[in-house]
Coordinates of C-alpha atoms and ligand atoms in Angstrom, one line a residue:
M1 CA 131.6 131.3 85.0
E2 CA 131.3 133.7 82.2
I3 CA 134.0 136.0 80.9
R4 CA 133.6 139.2 79.7
R5 CA 136.6 141.2 80.5
V6 CA 139.9 140.2 80.2
G7 CA 143.5 141.5 81.5
V8 CA 146.9 141.1 80.0
V9 CA 149.9 141.7 82.1
G10 CA 152.5 142.7 79.9
L11 CA 152.3 143.7 76.1
G12 CA 155.6 142.0 74.9
T13 CA 155.8 139.7 72.1
M14 CA 153.5 137.2 74.0
G15 CA 151.5 139.4 75.6
A16 CA 150.7 141.7 73.0
G17 CA 149.8 138.4 70.4
I18 CA 147.6 137.3 73.4
A19 CA 146.0 140.9 73.8
Q20 CA 145.1 140.9 70.1
V21 CA 143.2 137.2 70.3
S22 CA 141.4 138.5 73.0
V23 CA 140.2 141.8 71.3
Q24 CA 139.6 140.4 68.2
A25 CA 137.4 137.6 70.0
G26 CA 135.1 140.4 71.0
Y27 CA 136.6 140.8 74.6
E28 CA 137.0 144.4 76.5
T29 CA 140.6 144.1 77.2
V30 CA 142.9 145.6 80.0
G31 CA 146.5 145.7 78.6
R32 CA 149.0 146.5 81.7
E33 CA 152.7 147.6 81.0
I34 CA 155.4 148.5 83.0
S35 CA 155.4 152.0 81.3
L36 CA 153.0 153.7 79.0
E37 CA 155.2 154.2 76.7
L38 CA 155.7 150.5 76.4
A39 CA 152.3 150.0 76.5
E40 CA 151.2 152.0 73.5
R41 CA 154.5 150.4 71.8
G42 CA 152.5 147.0 72.5
K43 CA 149.0 148.3 71.1
A44 CA 151.0 149.6 67.9
T45 CA 152.2 146.0 67.1
I46 CA 148.8 145.0 67.2
D47 CA 147.4 148.0 65.3
R48 CA 149.9 146.8 62.7
Y49 CA 149.2 143.6 62.3
L50 CA 145.2 144.3 62.6
S51 CA 146.2 146.5 59.4
R52 CA 148.0 144.1 57.5
G53 CA 145.0 141.5 58.2
V54 CA 142.6 144.3 56.6
E55 CA 145.4 144.9 53.9
K56 CA 144.8 140.7 53.1
G57 CA 141.3 140.7 53.4
R58 CA 141.0 138.6 56.5
L59 CA 139.0 141.4 58.2
T60 CA 137.0 144.8 57.9
Q61 CA 138.3 148.1 58.4
E62 CA 135.4 148.4 60.8
E63 CA 136.6 144.8 62.5
K64 CA 139.9 146.3 62.7
D65 CA 138.7 149.6 64.2
A66 CA 136.1 147.7 66.9
A67 CA 139.0 145.5 68.1
I68 CA 141.7 148.2 68.5
G69 CA 138.3 150.1 70.6
R70 CA 138.5 147.3 72.9
L71 CA 142.1 147.5 74.3
T72 CA 142.6 149.9 77.0
L73 CA 146.0 150.2 78.2
T74 CA 147.6 150.8 82.4
T75 CA 150.5 150.8 84.2
E76 CA 148.6 149.7 87.1
L77 CA 148.0 146.1 88.3
A78 CA 145.2 147.5 90.2
D79 CA 143.0 148.3 87.2
L80 CA 142.6 144.8 86.4
N81 CA 139.8 144.5 89.2
G82 CA 137.1 144.1 86.9
C83 CA 138.5 141.5 84.9
D84 CA 137.1 138.0 84.9
L85 CA 140.7 136.4 83.7
V86 CA 143.8 137.8 83.8
I87 CA 146.6 135.9 81.5
E88 CA 150.0 137.1 82.7
A89 CA 153.0 137.4 80.2
V90 CA 155.8 139.0 81.9
L91 CA 159.5 137.8 81.9
E92 CA 160.3 134.1 82.3
E93 CA 161.5 134.7 86.0
L94 CA 159.7 133.1 89.1
P95 CA 160.5 136.1 91.5
L96 CA 158.9 138.5 89.0
K97 CA 155.7 136.5 88.4
R98 CA 155.3 135.3 91.9
E99 CA 155.0 138.9 92.8
V100 CA 152.6 139.8 89.9
F101 CA 150.5 137.2 91.1
A102 CA 150.2 138.2 94.5
V103 CA 149.3 141.6 93.5
L104 CA 146.6 140.2 90.9
E105 CA 145.2 138.2 93.9
R106 CA 144.6 141.4 96.0
V107 CA 143.3 143.4 93.3
T108 CA 141.0 141.0 91.5
R109 CA 137.6 139.4 92.7
P110 CA 137.9 136.2 94.3
E111 CA 136.2 134.1 91.7
A112 CA 138.7 135.9 88.7
V113 CA 140.9 133.1 86.7
L114 CA 144.8 134.1 86.9
A115 CA 146.4 132.5 84.3
T116 CA 150.2 132.2 83.4
N117 CA 151.6 132.2 80.0
T118 CA 154.6 130.4 81.5
S119 CA 157.1 128.3 79.2
A120 CA 159.1 126.4 81.5
L121 CA 158.4 127.4 85.2
S122 CA 156.2 125.4 87.2
V123 CA 152.1 127.0 87.4
G124 CA 152.2 125.7 91.1
E125 CA 154.9 127.3 92.2
I126 CA 153.4 130.8 90.8
A127 CA 150.1 129.7 92.4
E128 CA 151.6 129.4 95.5
A129 CA 152.1 133.0 95.4
T130 CA 148.5 133.6 95.8
K131 CA 146.0 132.7 98.7
R132 CA 143.7 131.2 95.7
P133 CA 145.9 128.6 94.0
E134 CA 142.6 127.0 93.1
R135 CA 141.8 129.9 90.8
V136 CA 145.3 129.7 89.1
V137 CA 145.9 128.1 85.8
G138 CA 148.4 127.9 83.1
M139 CA 147.8 128.9 79.7
H140 CA 150.5 128.5 77.4
F141 CA 150.1 130.3 73.8
F142 CA 152.3 129.6 70.8
N143 CA 154.4 132.3 69.2
P144 CA 152.9 134.1 67.2
A145 CA 149.6 133.8 69.5
P146 CA 147.2 135.0 66.7
V147 CA 148.2 132.6 64.2
L148 CA 149.2 129.6 66.3
P149 CA 145.7 128.0 67.2
L150 CA 147.2 125.7 70.3
V151 CA 146.7 126.9 74.0
E152 CA 148.1 124.4 76.5
I153 CA 145.6 124.6 79.4
V154 CA 147.6 123.5 82.6
R155 CA 146.2 122.6 85.6
A156 CA 148.7 122.8 88.7
P157 CA 147.9 120.8 91.9
K158 CA 145.8 123.0 93.3
S159 CA 143.9 124.4 90.1
S160 CA 140.2 124.1 90.4
E161 CA 138.3 122.1 87.8
E162 CA 136.0 125.1 86.9
A163 CA 139.0 127.6 86.6
V164 CA 140.6 125.1 84.0
Q165 CA 137.1 124.5 82.2
A166 CA 136.7 128.5 82.3
A167 CA 140.3 129.0 80.9
Y168 CA 139.3 126.1 78.2
D169 CA 136.1 127.7 77.3
W170 CA 137.6 131.3 76.9
A171 CA 140.3 130.3 74.6
E172 CA 137.7 128.1 72.4
S173 CA 135.7 130.9 72.2
A174 CA 138.6 133.1 70.9
G175 CA 138.9 130.6 67.9
K176 CA 141.7 128.7 69.8
Q177 CA 142.3 124.7 69.7
P178 CA 142.7 124.4 73.6
V179 CA 144.2 121.4 75.2
N180 CA 144.7 119.9 78.7
C181 CA 147.4 119.2 80.4
N182 CA 149.5 118.4 84.0
D183 CA 151.9 121.0 85.1
T184 CA 154.9 119.1 84.1
P185 CA 158.0 120.4 82.7
G186 CA 157.5 121.5 79.0
F187 CA 154.1 120.6 79.1
I188 CA 153.4 118.9 75.7
V189 CA 154.8 120.3 73.2
N190 CA 157.9 121.5 74.3
R191 CA 158.8 118.3 76.4
I192 CA 158.5 116.9 72.8
L193 CA 159.8 119.2 70.4
I194 CA 162.6 120.2 72.8
P195 CA 165.2 116.8 73.0
L196 CA 163.5 116.1 69.2
L197 CA 165.1 119.2 67.7
N198 CA 167.9 118.9 69.4
D199 CA 168.3 115.3 68.1
C200 CA 168.0 116.6 64.8
V201 CA 170.9 119.4 65.4
R202 CA 173.1 116.7 66.8
V203 CA 172.4 114.3 63.8
L204 CA 174.1 117.2 61.7
D205 CA 177.2 116.2 63.1
E206 CA 177.1 112.7 63.8
A207 CA 175.8 111.7 60.3
G208 CA 177.5 114.5 58.5
V209 CA 174.5 116.1 57.2
T210 CA 174.1 119.8 55.7
P211 CA 171.0 121.6 57.1
E212 CA 169.3 121.9 53.5
D213 CA 169.9 117.7 53.2
L214 CA 168.7 117.3 56.8
D215 CA 165.3 119.5 56.3
K216 CA 165.0 117.2 52.8
A217 CA 165.1 114.2 54.8
M218 CA 162.6 115.2 57.4
T219 CA 159.9 116.7 55.0
N220 CA 160.3 114.1 52.4
G221 CA 161.0 110.8 54.9
A222 CA 158.4 112.5 57.6
G223 CA 156.5 114.4 56.3
W224 CA 157.1 117.2 58.4
P225 CA 155.6 120.3 57.3
L226 CA 158.7 122.4 58.0
G227 CA 162.2 120.8 58.1
P228 CA 163.9 120.7 61.7
C229 CA 166.6 123.4 60.9
A230 CA 164.1 126.2 59.5
L231 CA 162.0 125.3 62.7
V232 CA 164.8 126.4 64.6
D233 CA 165.7 129.3 62.8
L234 CA 161.9 130.3 63.1
I235 CA 162.0 129.8 66.5
G236 CA 165.1 131.7 67.5
I237 CA 168.3 129.6 68.4
D238 CA 168.3 132.1 71.8
V239 CA 164.9 130.9 72.7
H240 CA 165.2 127.4 71.8
V241 CA 168.6 127.0 74.1
H242 CA 166.7 128.6 76.7
A243 CA 164.3 126.4 76.6
S244 CA 166.5 123.5 76.3
E245 CA 168.5 124.5 79.2
A246 CA 165.4 124.9 81.5
L247 CA 164.3 121.4 80.3
Y248 CA 167.4 119.9 80.9
A249 CA 167.5 121.5 84.3
K250 CA 164.5 120.1 85.6
L251 CA 164.4 116.3 84.2
G252 CA 168.4 116.1 83.3
E253 CA 168.2 114.0 79.9
E254 CA 171.0 114.4 77.8
R255 CA 168.9 115.0 74.9
M256 CA 167.4 118.1 76.5
A257 CA 170.7 119.8 77.1
P258 CA 171.6 122.6 74.1
P259 CA 173.6 121.1 71.3
E260 CA 177.4 122.7 71.1
R261 CA 176.3 123.9 67.7
L262 CA 173.4 125.7 68.8
V263 CA 175.4 127.3 71.9
E264 CA 178.0 128.3 69.3
M265 CA 175.4 130.0 66.8
Q266 CA 174.1 132.0 69.7
K267 CA 177.6 133.2 70.5
Q268 CA 178.0 134.2 67.1
G269 CA 174.7 136.3 67.2
R270 CA 173.6 133.8 64.6
L271 CA 170.1 133.7 65.9
G272 CA 167.6 132.7 63.1
R273 CA 165.6 134.5 61.2
K274 CA 165.1 137.5 63.5
T275 CA 169.0 138.0 63.0
G276 CA 169.0 137.1 59.3
R277 CA 171.5 134.1 59.7
G278 CA 171.2 131.0 61.2
F279 CA 171.2 127.4 59.7
F280 CA 170.1 129.4 56.4
E281 CA 170.4 133.0 55.3
Y282 CA 167.1 135.4 55.4
Ligands
NAD1 N1 158.2 134.0 72.8 C1 158.0 132.9 72.8 O1 158.5 131.9 72.2 C2 157.2 132.3 74.0 C3 156.4 131.3 73.9 C4 155.3 131.0 74.7 C5 155.5 131.4 76.1 N2 156.4 132.6 76.5 C6 156.5 133.1 77.7 O2 155.6 134.2 77.8 C7 156.1 135.1 78.4 C8 157.0 136.5 77.9 O3 157.7 136.2 76.9 P1 157.9 137.2 75.8 O4 158.7 136.5 74.7 O5 156.4 137.9 75.4 O6 158.7 138.3 76.5 P2 159.2 139.5 75.9 O7 160.4 140.0 76.5 O8 158.6 140.0 74.5 O9 157.7 140.6 76.8 C9 158.6 140.6 78.5 C10 157.2 141.2 79.1 O10 157.6 141.3 80.6 C11 157.3 143.0 80.9 N3 158.3 142.8 82.1 C12 159.7 143.2 82.0 N4 160.1 143.5 83.2 C13 159.0 143.3 84.0 C14 158.7 143.8 85.5 N5 159.7 144.2 86.1 N6 157.5 143.9 85.9 C15 156.2 143.3 85.1 N7 156.8 143.3 83.8 C16 157.9 143.2 83.4 C17 157.7 143.4 79.9 O11 157.4 145.0 79.7 C18 157.2 143.0 79.0 O12 155.8 143.3 78.4 C19 157.4 134.3 79.2 O13 157.1 133.9 80.6 C20 157.7 133.5 78.3 O14 158.4 132.2 78.8 C21 157.0 132.8 75.0

């Protein structure tokens, strides 16, 4: 199926990034927020990133203007009625996402693909809030969405092959690197990365290593492009702790539970780059 018009529900961190990817790829995009003020804020974020792109010579002023011109804003889910693909990026709360999908199913055409950007919820449980779960898939972007190429295309138990393929093809057409996977906790990257980073943090105390030396060890000994402590600082201690708790709750493996050191850092407000202080100072 051909996707011409895209809807993005929520223009927060991820939604704004996804809407940017969409308009830059040439798609008419409707961004829905809960207030016009938040919608304008999301649009301003996109505008700022694109302006920076112009300054750095990654795109021309004309391309930027055209991209921004493809974005329309609304506070009504009903205004997504003409969209062929809708990507939901609201708060990570199952009842809220189910509520959004129940409305999306009513207002969109039967053939529209409805995607969730959930990190840790079950796509199948979200899909079951609709009468056409076969049109529901996961599209898990990574933060920042305009920069990181990967999109995990998640097939829930009832997702149709056609809906999965349409989401995959759209992601590819938008310049992303999609991969397919099942609807299992953490999908691919988080399932691997979360316990791995938790192991790294535990090694700090177990082996008496400084964060500087741990990063030195993993970049020089394992060829990691970024050390684990620098990576957790970039992700955000709070985001990582939350993701660890979610994965641990689902799979129950001890390695998935957030290490005490990270929980302590979170309590102290040392959240990484965003607060200027995590394992390192910024
Ligand atoms: N931040 C990340 O690194 C990351 C990465 C991949 C996926 N995700 C997932 O993306 C989704 C959004 O995360 P985010 O980081 O952009 O969050 P965010 O807090 O930046 O944005 C949340 C969005 O939800 C909207 N919202 C809040 N209350 C609402 C309501 N009652 N009804 C409808 N919308 C409401 C907000 O207006 C905002 O647009 C989550 O499911 C999250 O798990 C996040």
